[in-house]
Structures are given as C-alpha cells and as structure tokens.
Amino acid sequence: MKYIIKEKGSVYCNGNVWQKLQELLDDLNPTKIFILTDENTSKYCLKHVLQHINFNNPPLQLTVPAGEHYKTIETCLKLWEDLSEKGADRSSLLISLGGGMITDLGGFVASTFKRGISFINIPTSMLAMVDASIGGKNGVDLGVLKNQVGVINNAHSVIIDTHFLKTLPSNELTSGYAEMLKHGLIYSKDYWESLKSFDVENVPATEEAIWKSIQIKNEIVTVDPTEQNERKALNFGHTLGHAIESYCLEHNEKTTLLHGEAIAIGMILTCYISKELLQFPLLDCKEVSSVILKHFPKVEFSNEEINAIIELLKYDKKNKNGNIYFVLLNAFGSIKTNCIVRNELIKEAFDFYKTF
Ligand SMILES: NC(=O)c1ccc[n+]([C@@H]2O[C@H](COP(=O)([O-])OP(=O)(O)OC[C@H]3O[C@@H](n4cnc5c(N)ncnc54)[C@H](O)[C@@H]3O)[C@@H](O)[C@H]2O)c1
Ligand SMILES: [Zn+2]
C-alpha cells in the first residue's frame, strides 16, 4: 500500500487499503456510518466496499442522482434532512463513495451538518482519485456557476482503490487525465513527458501516474491549504475552463462538457496567453495543444459564445476588486499567479485554438 500520513487527510492507495479502512473505522468507532453514492457508484462500487469491510451495524445508504447538475444546495438540503431523519449525530461518519461530484458534495454536507461530522473519501473516478478527493475543497455550484458555495475542510482519510476504474466510462477516464496533464504542466516537465504516452491499458504505468499526481496535489495543498499563494497553481486552465463548463451547462443546445474536457480547452487557451504575456515558448504551446487534442474533443465556439464565456469570468473565485486573475506559465513547472489578461487576448487565444 502506498500512503501519505497527515494529521487530517491521510491518503492510502491500493495494496491492503481495505484492511487499513477497517482499522480506521474500528478506531473511529462512529455511532452510525452513512455511505453517500450516486446512482452509478451505488451500482458499480458499493458492493466492493461492503465485501471488504466488516461493519458492526449495516451502514445507511444515501443515494443522489448522478451528474454535475445535482451538485447543488437543493441536493444538500435533501441529504441534511436524510441524515437528521436517520438519526445522525456529531459522532456519525459519512463515507463519500464516488467521483468528484460526490466527494465535493459529501464533504460539504458533512462539514456543515451539526457544524461538522467526520467524513472519509473513497474516490471512484480517475478525476476524484488524482484531484478532487484530496486537499479538502468541498462545495456545490450556484446555478451553473461552479463551486461558488463551499468550505475547505479535509477528509479524515482518503482511501484509493484503482480497481474502481474498471467500470468507469472511457470519456470519464480521459476527463481525469486532464487534471494529471495539469499537474505535469504546473509542476514537472518530466511528469508531462511521461504522460504524453499515457495508456490506461497499461495498469502499472497508470497506477504509477495516479500516485505521482496524488503526491503533486498533496505537496501543493500541504504548503498552502487555504490558497493564499502556491495552491493557485492548481487553478491553471480553470479560469477559462470553468467559464466554458458553466456556459455549456447553461446552454442545452451545447453538448455538456465533462469537467476535464472543459479544463483541457482552458489549458490550451491559457498556454497561448502564457506565450503572449510571458516567455512560454511557442513550440511548447503547440505541443500542449496537440497532445490535448489527441485525447479531447474539439469544440466550436462562435464569437457570440466567446463573448458570453468572457462575461462569465466575472464569477471566478480568484477575482478581487472586479479584476480577473489568471495563473500563467513561464515554462513547464514554473507558474506566475495574479496575471491580468485583456479580453482581446482571450479572443486571440480562441482563434489559436481554432487553428488546430
Ligand atoms: N474539490 C476539488 O479540489 C476538485 C478538484 C477537481 C474537480 N473537482 C470537481 O469534481 C467534479 C468532477 O468529478 P468527476 O469527473 O469524478 O465527476 P462525477 O463525480 O460526476 O463522476 C463522473 C461520472 O462517472 C460515474 N462514476 C464514478 N465512478 C464510477 C465508477 N467507478 N464506475 C462507473 N461509473 C462511475 C459517476 O456516476 C458520474 O456519472 C466537478 O464537480 C469538479 O468541480 C473538485
Ligand atoms: Zn479541475
């Protein structure tokens, strides 16, 4: 088993991870255990947990519909009511078993119910394993605006079993790969290079890459848990990526993009902006774009849509005094935060994206 031990938010991965969870549960000895799933993780992942853990009392299952559309305060309300009706108290434990939607939602519900109960994340999607389940950011969307309401509060522990990836649809795997590419871009040229030939069929290499991403994410959130400085790097590609994701969520005629698919576009646009405003080389910018477009769908945006996406940037959580701040790249592994970008340059970046 690979592991990172911390006061809060320890991560355990593969090997005898279920034995570890059993020990943690025996130590915690919660009054009641709730397992939050969506309809897919209830179907594909719950059995695996129940087979591996000896619960003193059967855990109580909470299930919500799958998908970003349900990462809302209305879903939280339903869950708070369920917890209350089923007798949860401050010594109860919530296990979030699912992708990033479930770990974000479950972490927020647990952090706020009776001013906070413990929760454990068991991420089941690639994206949640390498990113969402680690670092304590939890929350919900406000309408289509991403993650506008939430808290930073670490899970008691994060339990990762890559076995779950076997049932994950391939576009969802690729969505997680976007966050791994982001880790390569912001942290390490070597990691980026190794990811270029990424192949999920190669299980040992995939497991190694997942662990590398977990270590990178953990290192960044440990030095800067509340995003004063270093943690902003993890927003690379997300300023525009979130606006694109929100735009597509809002417009039914536009295919809804998965989080990673929107971030993939955001990363291409942001590399172009980095080339224009900093020294990020044109060749690297082209390489990033072609690697990303080998794996992710190309989306057409009209001028009108681009204007609407730029409008949505005003809701970005990094904004201060009405200014929109971007995270840009000087080079692979070297970022600059708090960069102000003209709208004209954003439009040019979309023109560059169109040329691929
Ligand atoms: N908190 C953070 O730091 C952070 C970081 C990155 C992303 N996020 C958030 O994560 C969310 C995206 O996460 P996601 O991509 O995991 O989405 P998701 O949770 O919606 O999961 C994607 C789909 O895969 C299904 N699924 C999950 N595991 C499965 C499995 N093992 N087998 C079969 N189906 C499975 C889900 O039911 C869902 O339909 C977004 O809301 C994003 O904002 C949060
Ligand atoms: Zn993300």
mmCIF file of C-alpha atoms and ligand atoms in Angstrom:
data_model
loop_
_atom_site.group_PDB
_atom_site.id
_atom_site.type_symbol
_atom_site.label_atom_id
_atom_site.label_comp_id
_atom_site.label_asym_id
_atom_site.label_seq_id
_atom_site.Cartn_x
_atom_site.Cartn_y
_atom_site.Cartn_z
ATOM 1 C CA MET A 1 0.000 0.000 0.000
ATOM 2 C CA LYS A 2 1.239 3.500 -0.822
ATOM 3 C CA TYR A 3 0.402 6.158 1.733
ATOM 4 C CA ILE A 4 0.804 9.754 2.873
ATOM 5 C CA ILE A 5 0.203 10.229 6.581
ATOM 6 C CA LYS A 6 -1.083 13.592 7.773
ATOM 7 C CA GLU A 7 -2.891 14.853 10.824
ATOM 8 C CA LYS A 8 -6.008 15.156 8.661
ATOM 9 C CA GLY A 9 -6.440 13.951 5.091
ATOM 10 C CA SER A 10 -4.071 10.955 5.054
ATOM 11 C CA VAL A 11 -4.120 9.136 1.717
ATOM 12 C CA TYR A 12 -3.892 5.343 1.320
ATOM 13 C CA CYS A 13 -3.697 3.722 -2.089
ATOM 14 C CA ASN A 14 -4.073 0.107 -3.261
ATOM 15 C CA GLY A 15 -2.386 -2.906 -1.589
ATOM 16 C CA ASN A 16 -4.099 -3.643 1.723
ATOM 17 C CA VAL A 17 -6.110 -0.447 1.626
ATOM 18 C CA TRP A 18 -9.322 -2.159 2.786
ATOM 19 C CA GLN A 19 -7.622 -3.565 5.841
ATOM 20 C CA LYS A 20 -6.464 -0.006 6.556
ATOM 21 C CA LEU A 21 -10.026 1.301 6.252
ATOM 22 C CA GLN A 22 -11.208 -1.441 8.596
ATOM 23 C CA GLU A 23 -8.624 -0.320 11.182
ATOM 24 C CA LEU A 24 -9.610 3.331 10.780
ATOM 25 C CA LEU A 25 -13.294 2.520 11.258
ATOM 26 C CA ASP A 26 -12.574 0.345 14.271
ATOM 27 C CA ASP A 27 -10.548 3.198 15.813
ATOM 28 C CA LEU A 28 -13.092 5.874 15.000
ATOM 29 C CA ASN A 29 -15.970 3.725 16.175
ATOM 30 C CA PRO A 30 -18.655 6.105 14.847
ATOM 31 C CA THR A 31 -22.188 5.955 16.205
ATOM 32 C CA LYS A 32 -23.544 5.482 12.678
ATOM 33 C CA ILE A 33 -21.928 5.147 9.267
ATOM 34 C CA PHE A 34 -23.548 6.709 6.197
ATOM 35 C CA ILE A 35 -22.354 5.900 2.689
ATOM 36 C CA LEU A 36 -23.120 8.536 0.070
ATOM 37 C CA THR A 37 -23.212 7.346 -3.538
ATOM 38 C CA ASP A 38 -24.716 8.456 -6.805
ATOM 39 C CA GLU A 39 -26.824 6.008 -8.805
ATOM 40 C CA ASN A 40 -23.761 4.720 -10.729
ATOM 41 C CA THR A 41 -21.415 4.264 -7.802
ATOM 42 C CA SER A 42 -24.256 2.618 -5.908
ATOM 43 C CA LYS A 43 -24.474 0.110 -8.753
ATOM 44 C CA TYR A 44 -20.778 -0.382 -9.564
ATOM 45 C CA CYS A 45 -18.801 0.410 -6.418
ATOM 46 C CA LEU A 46 -20.818 -0.139 -3.246
ATOM 47 C CA LYS A 47 -20.669 -3.943 -3.351
ATOM 48 C CA HIS A 48 -16.869 -3.870 -3.403
ATOM 49 C CA VAL A 49 -16.809 -1.809 -0.190
ATOM 50 C CA LEU A 50 -19.413 -3.958 1.544
ATOM 51 C CA GLN A 51 -17.461 -7.100 0.618
ATOM 52 C CA HIS A 52 -14.253 -5.807 2.142
ATOM 53 C CA ILE A 53 -15.432 -4.179 5.358
ATOM 54 C CA ASN A 54 -16.970 -5.710 8.425
ATOM 55 C CA PHE A 55 -19.441 -3.147 9.681
ATOM 56 C CA ASN A 56 -20.655 -3.536 13.260
ATOM 57 C CA ASN A 57 -24.035 -2.237 12.111
ATOM 58 C CA PRO A 58 -25.096 -2.115 8.477
ATOM 59 C CA PRO A 59 -24.168 1.300 7.022
ATOM 60 C CA LEU A 60 -27.013 3.557 5.962
ATOM 61 C CA GLN A 61 -27.017 4.362 2.277
ATOM 62 C CA LEU A 62 -27.687 7.828 0.872
ATOM 63 C CA THR A 63 -28.030 7.996 -2.908
ATOM 64 C CA VAL A 64 -28.367 11.013 -5.182
ATOM 65 C CA PRO A 65 -28.777 11.220 -8.969
ATOM 66 C CA ALA A 66 -25.501 11.261 -10.933
ATOM 67 C CA GLY A 67 -24.103 14.330 -12.649
ATOM 68 C CA GLU A 68 -22.902 17.878 -12.116
ATOM 69 C CA HIS A 69 -26.500 19.175 -12.376
ATOM 70 C CA TYR A 70 -27.129 17.688 -8.922
ATOM 71 C CA LYS A 71 -24.107 19.276 -7.199
ATOM 72 C CA THR A 72 -26.468 21.842 -5.693
ATOM 73 C CA ILE A 73 -27.675 23.199 -2.398
ATOM 74 C CA GLU A 74 -31.052 21.503 -3.064
ATOM 75 C CA THR A 75 -29.318 18.119 -3.027
ATOM 76 C CA CYS A 76 -27.552 19.124 0.202
ATOM 77 C CA LEU A 77 -30.864 20.047 1.784
ATOM 78 C CA LYS A 78 -32.233 16.614 0.976
ATOM 79 C CA LEU A 79 -29.096 14.983 2.428
ATOM 80 C CA TRP A 80 -29.116 17.080 5.625
ATOM 81 C CA GLU A 81 -32.766 16.069 6.109
ATOM 82 C CA ASP A 82 -31.964 12.402 5.466
ATOM 83 C CA LEU A 83 -29.095 12.487 7.944
ATOM 84 C CA SER A 84 -31.301 14.116 10.522
ATOM 85 C CA GLU A 85 -34.210 11.695 10.000
ATOM 86 C CA LYS A 86 -31.906 8.691 10.132
ATOM 87 C CA GLY A 87 -30.502 9.794 13.466
ATOM 88 C CA ALA A 88 -27.040 11.057 12.551
ATOM 89 C CA ASP A 89 -25.258 12.715 15.466
ATOM 90 C CA ARG A 90 -21.924 14.502 15.789
ATOM 91 C CA SER A 91 -20.073 11.205 16.161
ATOM 92 C CA SER A 92 -21.508 9.766 12.965
ATOM 93 C CA LEU A 93 -19.319 9.295 9.906
ATOM 94 C CA LEU A 94 -20.079 9.985 6.258
ATOM 95 C CA ILE A 95 -18.249 7.984 3.608
ATOM 96 C CA SER A 96 -18.351 9.635 0.168
ATOM 97 C CA LEU A 97 -18.092 6.892 -2.438
ATOM 98 C CA GLY A 98 -17.968 8.367 -5.911
ATOM 99 C CA GLY A 99 -16.428 10.787 -8.333
ATOM 100 C CA GLY A 100 -15.599 14.423 -7.669
ATOM 101 C CA MET A 101 -19.252 15.384 -7.684
ATOM 102 C CA ILE A 102 -19.906 13.061 -4.730
ATOM 103 C CA THR A 103 -16.696 13.899 -2.818
ATOM 104 C CA ASP A 104 -17.331 17.667 -3.237
ATOM 105 C CA LEU A 105 -20.967 17.307 -2.200
ATOM 106 C CA GLY A 106 -20.421 14.793 0.613
ATOM 107 C CA GLY A 107 -17.531 16.786 2.094
ATOM 108 C CA PHE A 108 -19.677 19.909 2.178
ATOM 109 C CA VAL A 109 -22.712 18.168 3.669
ATOM 110 C CA ALA A 110 -20.562 16.513 6.355
ATOM 111 C CA SER A 111 -18.619 19.714 7.112
ATOM 112 C CA THR A 112 -21.801 21.658 7.750
ATOM 113 C CA PHE A 113 -24.159 19.089 9.336
ATOM 114 C CA LYS A 114 -24.313 19.828 13.086
ATOM 115 C CA ARG A 115 -21.299 22.130 12.467
ATOM 116 C CA GLY A 116 -19.262 19.262 11.115
ATOM 117 C CA ILE A 117 -19.063 15.485 11.276
ATOM 118 C CA SER A 118 -16.127 13.359 10.089
ATOM 119 C CA PHE A 119 -16.014 12.117 6.539
ATOM 120 C CA ILE A 120 -13.881 9.704 4.555
ATOM 121 C CA ASN A 121 -13.446 9.952 0.790
ATOM 122 C CA ILE A 122 -13.387 6.848 -1.373
ATOM 123 C CA PRO A 123 -12.906 8.287 -4.862
ATOM 124 C CA THR A 124 -14.091 6.052 -7.689
ATOM 125 C CA SER A 125 -13.314 8.168 -10.776
ATOM 126 C CA MET A 126 -9.875 8.977 -12.118
ATOM 127 C CA LEU A 127 -10.503 12.682 -11.589
ATOM 128 C CA ALA A 128 -11.503 12.243 -7.973
ATOM 129 C CA MET A 129 -8.531 9.960 -7.254
ATOM 130 C CA VAL A 130 -5.908 12.342 -8.618
ATOM 131 C CA ASP A 131 -7.526 15.625 -7.665
ATOM 132 C CA ALA A 132 -10.981 16.206 -6.171
ATOM 133 C CA SER A 133 -10.756 13.885 -3.153
ATOM 134 C CA ILE A 134 -7.511 15.469 -1.919
ATOM 135 C CA GLY A 135 -6.944 18.866 -0.358
ATOM 136 C CA GLY A 136 -10.206 19.495 1.456
ATOM 137 C CA LYS A 137 -12.046 21.709 -1.039
ATOM 138 C CA ASN A 138 -15.741 20.834 -0.882
ATOM 139 C CA GLY A 139 -18.809 22.574 -2.113
ATOM 140 C CA VAL A 140 -21.618 22.981 -4.587
ATOM 141 C CA ASP A 141 -22.477 25.007 -7.671
ATOM 142 C CA LEU A 142 -24.770 28.035 -7.598
ATOM 143 C CA GLY A 143 -26.977 27.592 -10.649
ATOM 144 C CA VAL A 144 -24.445 26.918 -13.375
ATOM 145 C CA LEU A 145 -21.665 28.816 -11.584
ATOM 146 C CA LYS A 146 -19.087 26.319 -10.424
ATOM 147 C CA ASN A 147 -18.198 25.734 -6.769
ATOM 148 C CA GLN A 148 -19.460 29.106 -5.555
ATOM 149 C CA VAL A 149 -20.502 27.820 -2.130
ATOM 150 C CA GLY A 150 -18.247 25.636 -0.044
ATOM 151 C CA VAL A 151 -15.626 25.159 2.626
ATOM 152 C CA ILE A 152 -12.058 23.962 2.901
ATOM 153 C CA ASN A 153 -12.044 21.060 5.321
ATOM 154 C CA ASN A 154 -10.030 17.884 4.933
ATOM 155 C CA ALA A 155 -11.481 14.405 4.901
ATOM 156 C CA HIS A 156 -10.414 12.255 7.832
ATOM 157 C CA SER A 157 -8.767 9.976 5.257
ATOM 158 C CA VAL A 158 -8.791 9.221 1.561
ATOM 159 C CA ILE A 159 -8.983 5.572 0.518
ATOM 160 C CA ILE A 160 -7.986 4.859 -3.076
ATOM 161 C CA ASP A 161 -8.505 1.556 -4.853
ATOM 162 C CA THR A 162 -7.795 1.852 -8.573
ATOM 163 C CA HIS A 163 -9.850 -1.318 -9.079
ATOM 164 C CA PHE A 164 -12.890 1.019 -9.325
ATOM 165 C CA LEU A 165 -11.600 2.424 -12.618
ATOM 166 C CA LYS A 166 -12.566 -0.817 -14.379
ATOM 167 C CA THR A 167 -16.199 0.262 -14.649
ATOM 168 C CA LEU A 168 -15.537 3.951 -15.326
ATOM 169 C CA PRO A 169 -16.584 5.025 -18.866
ATOM 170 C CA SER A 170 -13.598 5.904 -21.053
ATOM 171 C CA ASN A 171 -14.530 9.577 -21.517
ATOM 172 C CA GLU A 172 -14.591 9.890 -17.719
ATOM 173 C CA LEU A 173 -11.108 8.359 -17.518
ATOM 174 C CA THR A 174 -9.884 10.908 -20.033
ATOM 175 C CA SER A 175 -11.531 13.689 -18.030
ATOM 176 C CA GLY A 176 -9.309 12.759 -15.070
ATOM 177 C CA TYR A 177 -6.306 12.622 -17.363
ATOM 178 C CA ALA A 178 -6.811 16.394 -17.955
ATOM 179 C CA GLU A 179 -6.051 17.134 -14.296
ATOM 180 C CA MET A 180 -2.986 14.870 -14.495
ATOM 181 C CA LEU A 181 -1.763 16.813 -17.526
ATOM 182 C CA LYS A 182 -2.301 19.970 -15.487
ATOM 183 C CA HIS A 183 -0.062 18.534 -12.757
ATOM 184 C CA GLY A 184 2.633 17.930 -15.378
ATOM 185 C CA LEU A 185 2.333 21.464 -16.749
ATOM 186 C CA ILE A 186 2.467 23.270 -13.411
ATOM 187 C CA TYR A 187 4.929 21.026 -11.623
ATOM 188 C CA SER A 188 7.233 18.921 -13.725
ATOM 189 C CA LYS A 189 8.339 18.652 -17.332
ATOM 190 C CA ASP A 190 9.401 15.025 -16.676
ATOM 191 C CA TYR A 191 5.929 14.097 -15.491
ATOM 192 C CA TRP A 192 4.403 15.850 -18.516
ATOM 193 C CA GLU A 193 6.702 13.859 -20.807
ATOM 194 C CA SER A 194 5.720 10.557 -19.180
ATOM 195 C CA LEU A 195 2.026 11.437 -19.522
ATOM 196 C CA LYS A 196 2.234 12.039 -23.253
ATOM 197 C CA SER A 197 2.302 8.305 -23.908
ATOM 198 C CA PHE A 198 -0.275 7.562 -21.221
ATOM 199 C CA ASP A 199 -2.265 4.400 -21.863
ATOM 200 C CA VAL A 200 -4.866 3.231 -19.346
ATOM 201 C CA GLU A 201 -4.499 -0.332 -20.596
ATOM 202 C CA ASN A 202 -1.003 -0.290 -19.082
ATOM 203 C CA VAL A 203 -2.106 -0.808 -15.476
ATOM 204 C CA PRO A 204 1.257 -0.469 -13.633
ATOM 205 C CA ALA A 205 2.096 2.757 -15.512
ATOM 206 C CA THR A 206 -1.398 4.120 -14.823
ATOM 207 C CA GLU A 207 -1.116 3.349 -11.128
ATOM 208 C CA GLU A 208 2.297 4.981 -11.008
ATOM 209 C CA ALA A 209 0.970 8.125 -12.726
ATOM 210 C CA ILE A 210 -2.041 8.280 -10.403
ATOM 211 C CA TRP A 211 0.264 8.141 -7.405
ATOM 212 C CA LYS A 212 2.535 10.822 -8.890
ATOM 213 C CA SER A 213 -0.448 13.153 -9.352
ATOM 214 C CA ILE A 214 -1.632 12.468 -5.805
ATOM 215 C CA GLN A 215 1.822 13.372 -4.486
ATOM 216 C CA ILE A 216 1.932 16.597 -6.505
ATOM 217 C CA LYS A 217 -1.544 17.658 -5.419
ATOM 218 C CA ASN A 218 -0.777 16.752 -1.810
ATOM 219 C CA GLU A 219 2.507 18.649 -1.783
ATOM 220 C CA ILE A 220 0.867 21.815 -3.106
ATOM 221 C CA VAL A 221 -2.145 21.766 -0.770
ATOM 222 C CA THR A 222 0.055 20.973 2.224
ATOM 223 C CA VAL A 223 2.231 24.090 1.787
ATOM 224 C CA ASP A 224 -0.780 26.302 1.084
ATOM 225 C CA PRO A 225 -4.037 24.736 2.351
ATOM 226 C CA THR A 226 -6.135 27.905 2.056
ATOM 227 C CA GLU A 227 -4.937 29.038 -1.384
ATOM 228 C CA GLN A 228 -3.055 32.186 -0.453
ATOM 229 C CA ASN A 229 -0.294 31.525 -2.911
ATOM 230 C CA GLU A 230 1.130 28.180 -4.194
ATOM 231 C CA ARG A 231 -2.253 26.446 -4.359
ATOM 232 C CA LYS A 232 -3.401 28.908 -7.018
ATOM 233 C CA ALA A 233 -1.259 26.876 -9.432
ATOM 234 C CA LEU A 234 -3.910 24.160 -9.328
ATOM 235 C CA ASN A 235 -6.299 26.603 -10.981
ATOM 236 C CA PHE A 236 -4.213 26.537 -14.146
ATOM 237 C CA GLY A 237 -6.631 26.305 -17.095
ATOM 238 C CA HIS A 238 -9.604 26.592 -14.733
ATOM 239 C CA THR A 239 -10.378 30.318 -15.049
ATOM 240 C CA LEU A 240 -11.439 29.871 -18.670
ATOM 241 C CA GLY A 241 -12.206 26.154 -18.211
ATOM 242 C CA HIS A 242 -14.834 26.814 -15.539
ATOM 243 C CA ALA A 243 -16.420 29.594 -17.627
ATOM 244 C CA ILE A 244 -16.625 27.199 -20.612
ATOM 245 C CA GLU A 245 -18.042 24.447 -18.382
ATOM 246 C CA SER A 246 -20.662 26.854 -16.961
ATOM 247 C CA TYR A 247 -21.566 28.122 -20.432
ATOM 248 C CA CYS A 248 -22.163 24.570 -21.662
ATOM 249 C CA LEU A 249 -24.142 23.616 -18.535
ATOM 250 C CA GLU A 250 -26.372 26.639 -19.121
ATOM 251 C CA HIS A 251 -26.949 26.084 -22.853
ATOM 252 C CA ASN A 252 -28.791 22.856 -23.555
ATOM 253 C CA GLU A 253 -28.112 23.128 -27.280
ATOM 254 C CA LYS A 254 -24.381 22.874 -26.455
ATOM 255 C CA THR A 255 -23.148 19.386 -25.511
ATOM 256 C CA THR A 256 -22.374 19.371 -21.816
ATOM 257 C CA LEU A 257 -18.637 19.069 -21.351
ATOM 258 C CA LEU A 258 -17.148 16.950 -18.606
ATOM 259 C CA HIS A 259 -15.070 18.934 -16.126
ATOM 260 C CA GLY A 260 -11.778 17.647 -17.544
ATOM 261 C CA GLU A 261 -12.896 18.280 -21.129
ATOM 262 C CA ALA A 262 -13.603 21.936 -20.325
ATOM 263 C CA ILE A 263 -10.324 22.276 -18.430
ATOM 264 C CA ALA A 264 -8.456 20.740 -21.378
ATOM 265 C CA ILE A 265 -9.697 23.595 -23.594
ATOM 266 C CA GLY A 266 -8.926 26.095 -20.821
ATOM 267 C CA MET A 267 -5.333 24.807 -20.668
ATOM 268 C CA ILE A 268 -4.759 25.289 -24.414
ATOM 269 C CA LEU A 269 -6.136 28.840 -24.262
ATOM 270 C CA THR A 270 -4.044 29.613 -21.182
ATOM 271 C CA CYS A 271 -0.854 28.266 -22.754
ATOM 272 C CA TYR A 272 -1.424 30.634 -25.676
ATOM 273 C CA ILE A 273 -1.951 33.566 -23.286
ATOM 274 C CA SER A 274 1.215 32.492 -21.411
ATOM 275 C CA LYS A 275 3.144 32.609 -24.694
ATOM 276 C CA GLU A 276 1.916 36.132 -25.367
ATOM 277 C CA LEU A 277 2.382 37.607 -21.893
ATOM 278 C CA LEU A 278 5.285 35.569 -20.528
ATOM 279 C CA GLN A 279 8.081 33.537 -22.080
ATOM 280 C CA PHE A 280 6.189 30.276 -22.573
ATOM 281 C CA PRO A 281 7.687 29.011 -25.867
ATOM 282 C CA LEU A 282 5.504 28.755 -28.986
ATOM 283 C CA LEU A 283 6.782 25.229 -29.618
ATOM 284 C CA ASP A 284 5.659 24.094 -26.148
ATOM 285 C CA CYS A 285 2.334 25.810 -26.671
ATOM 286 C CA LYS A 286 1.818 23.846 -29.887
ATOM 287 C CA GLU A 287 2.920 20.618 -28.245
ATOM 288 C CA VAL A 288 0.496 21.039 -25.340
ATOM 289 C CA SER A 289 -2.319 21.757 -27.793
ATOM 290 C CA SER A 290 -1.648 18.745 -29.980
ATOM 291 C CA VAL A 291 -1.255 16.346 -27.018
ATOM 292 C CA ILE A 292 -4.541 17.596 -25.541
ATOM 293 C CA LEU A 293 -6.422 17.487 -28.843
ATOM 294 C CA LYS A 294 -5.288 13.909 -29.431
ATOM 295 C CA HIS A 295 -7.375 12.910 -26.410
ATOM 296 C CA PHE A 296 -10.132 15.507 -26.054
ATOM 297 C CA PRO A 297 -12.981 16.617 -28.317
ATOM 298 C CA LYS A 298 -12.562 19.849 -30.245
ATOM 299 C CA VAL A 299 -15.441 22.250 -29.612
ATOM 300 C CA GLU A 300 -16.563 25.052 -31.954
ATOM 301 C CA PHE A 301 -17.300 28.416 -30.342
ATOM 302 C CA SER A 302 -18.999 31.305 -32.185
ATOM 303 C CA ASN A 303 -17.918 34.888 -31.477
ATOM 304 C CA GLU A 304 -21.123 35.384 -29.549
ATOM 305 C CA GLU A 305 -20.380 32.361 -27.372
ATOM 306 C CA ILE A 306 -16.833 33.543 -26.731
ATOM 307 C CA ASN A 307 -18.200 36.902 -25.538
ATOM 308 C CA ALA A 308 -20.635 35.101 -23.225
ATOM 309 C CA ILE A 309 -17.804 32.942 -21.835
ATOM 310 C CA ILE A 310 -15.697 36.059 -21.172
ATOM 311 C CA GLU A 311 -18.712 37.559 -19.365
ATOM 312 C CA LEU A 312 -18.823 34.508 -17.063
ATOM 313 C CA LEU A 313 -15.222 35.138 -15.948
ATOM 314 C CA LYS A 314 -16.500 37.764 -13.540
ATOM 315 C CA TYR A 315 -17.678 34.954 -11.243
ATOM 316 C CA ASP A 316 -14.223 33.372 -10.937
ATOM 317 C CA LYS A 317 -13.314 32.823 -7.291
ATOM 318 C CA LYS A 318 -9.829 34.336 -7.683
ATOM 319 C CA ASN A 319 -11.280 37.737 -8.635
ATOM 320 C CA LYS A 320 -10.546 40.716 -6.404
ATOM 321 C CA ASN A 321 -11.970 44.231 -6.751
ATOM 322 C CA GLY A 322 -13.525 43.271 -10.066
ATOM 323 C CA ASN A 323 -10.181 42.174 -11.554
ATOM 324 C CA ILE A 324 -9.874 38.723 -13.098
ATOM 325 C CA TYR A 325 -6.604 36.998 -12.265
ATOM 326 C CA PHE A 326 -5.089 34.214 -14.349
ATOM 327 C CA VAL A 327 -2.461 31.620 -13.481
ATOM 328 C CA LEU A 328 0.018 31.529 -16.372
ATOM 329 C CA LEU A 329 3.106 29.504 -17.228
ATOM 330 C CA ASN A 330 6.628 30.867 -17.718
ATOM 331 C CA ALA A 331 7.735 27.350 -18.624
ATOM 332 C CA PHE A 332 6.778 23.766 -17.721
ATOM 333 C CA GLY A 333 6.778 23.638 -13.920
ATOM 334 C CA SER A 334 7.088 27.427 -13.477
ATOM 335 C CA ILE A 335 3.921 29.407 -12.895
ATOM 336 C CA LYS A 336 3.053 33.063 -12.384
ATOM 337 C CA THR A 337 -0.113 33.910 -10.473
ATOM 338 C CA ASN A 338 -2.295 37.039 -10.398
ATOM 339 C CA CYS A 339 -1.866 37.919 -14.103
ATOM 340 C CA ILE A 340 -4.378 40.306 -15.630
ATOM 341 C CA VAL A 341 -5.388 39.436 -19.203
ATOM 342 C CA ARG A 342 -7.108 41.701 -21.754
ATOM 343 C CA ASN A 343 -10.325 40.387 -23.333
ATOM 344 C CA GLU A 344 -8.806 40.862 -26.803
ATOM 345 C CA LEU A 345 -6.050 38.419 -25.912
ATOM 346 C CA ILE A 346 -8.596 35.857 -24.729
ATOM 347 C CA LYS A 347 -10.341 36.151 -28.120
ATOM 348 C CA GLU A 348 -6.983 35.669 -29.857
ATOM 349 C CA ALA A 349 -6.438 32.526 -27.765
ATOM 350 C CA PHE A 350 -9.749 31.138 -29.079
ATOM 351 C CA ASP A 351 -8.525 31.947 -32.636
ATOM 352 C CA PHE A 352 -5.354 29.959 -31.910
ATOM 353 C CA TYR A 353 -7.452 27.018 -30.603
ATOM 354 C CA LYS A 354 -9.490 27.110 -33.829
ATOM 355 C CA THR A 355 -6.367 26.612 -35.955
ATOM 356 C CA PHE A 356 -5.753 23.118 -34.571
HETATM 357 N N1 LIG B 1 -12.511 19.583 -4.712
HETATM 358 C C1 LIG B 1 -11.555 19.677 -5.614
HETATM 359 O O1 LIG B 1 -10.405 20.004 -5.287
HETATM 360 C C2 LIG B 1 -11.889 19.380 -7.032
HETATM 361 C C3 LIG B 1 -10.845 19.227 -7.978
HETATM 362 C C4 LIG B 1 -11.189 18.891 -9.287
HETATM 363 C C5 LIG B 1 -12.525 18.691 -9.635
HETATM 364 N N2 LIG B 1 -13.496 18.851 -8.704
HETATM 365 C C6 LIG B 1 -14.912 18.628 -9.037
HETATM 366 O O2 LIG B 1 -15.080 17.252 -9.382
HETATM 367 C C7 LIG B 1 -16.234 17.119 -10.200
HETATM 368 C C8 LIG B 1 -15.913 16.204 -11.362
HETATM 369 O O3 LIG B 1 -15.568 14.949 -10.868
HETATM 370 P P1 LIG B 1 -15.784 13.626 -11.729
HETATM 371 O O4 LIG B 1 -15.230 13.845 -13.074
HETATM 372 O O5 LIG B 1 -15.319 12.495 -10.920
HETATM 373 O O6 LIG B 1 -17.371 13.631 -11.921
HETATM 374 P P2 LIG B 1 -18.561 12.729 -11.322
HETATM 375 O O7 LIG B 1 -18.452 12.563 -9.873
HETATM 376 O O8 LIG B 1 -19.796 13.335 -11.869
HETATM 377 O O9 LIG B 1 -18.274 11.297 -11.972
HETATM 378 C C9 LIG B 1 -18.334 11.144 -13.352
HETATM 379 C C10 LIG B 1 -19.333 10.044 -13.763
HETATM 380 O O10 LIG B 1 -18.735 8.768 -13.523
HETATM 381 C C11 LIG B 1 -19.594 7.974 -12.708
HETATM 382 N N3 LIG B 1 -18.705 7.111 -11.928
HETATM 383 C C12 LIG B 1 -17.834 7.488 -10.961
HETATM 384 N N4 LIG B 1 -17.099 6.438 -10.586
HETATM 385 C C13 LIG B 1 -17.512 5.379 -11.322
HETATM 386 C C14 LIG B 1 -17.093 4.027 -11.401
HETATM 387 N N5 LIG B 1 -16.079 3.549 -10.684
HETATM 388 N N6 LIG B 1 -17.730 3.216 -12.286
HETATM 389 C C15 LIG B 1 -18.739 3.695 -13.075
HETATM 390 N N7 LIG B 1 -19.151 4.976 -13.047
HETATM 391 C C16 LIG B 1 -18.537 5.800 -12.180
HETATM 392 C C17 LIG B 1 -20.417 8.964 -11.938
HETATM 393 O O11 LIG B 1 -21.614 8.391 -11.514
HETATM 394 C C18 LIG B 1 -20.641 10.049 -12.986
HETATM 395 O O12 LIG B 1 -21.688 9.679 -13.843
HETATM 396 C C19 LIG B 1 -16.615 18.510 -10.646
HETATM 397 O O13 LIG B 1 -17.754 18.900 -9.924
HETATM 398 C C20 LIG B 1 -15.415 19.361 -10.245
HETATM 399 O O14 LIG B 1 -15.773 20.685 -9.957
HETATM 400 C C21 LIG B 1 -13.203 19.179 -7.415
HETATM 401 ZN ZN ZN B 2 -10.374 20.719 -12.024
#
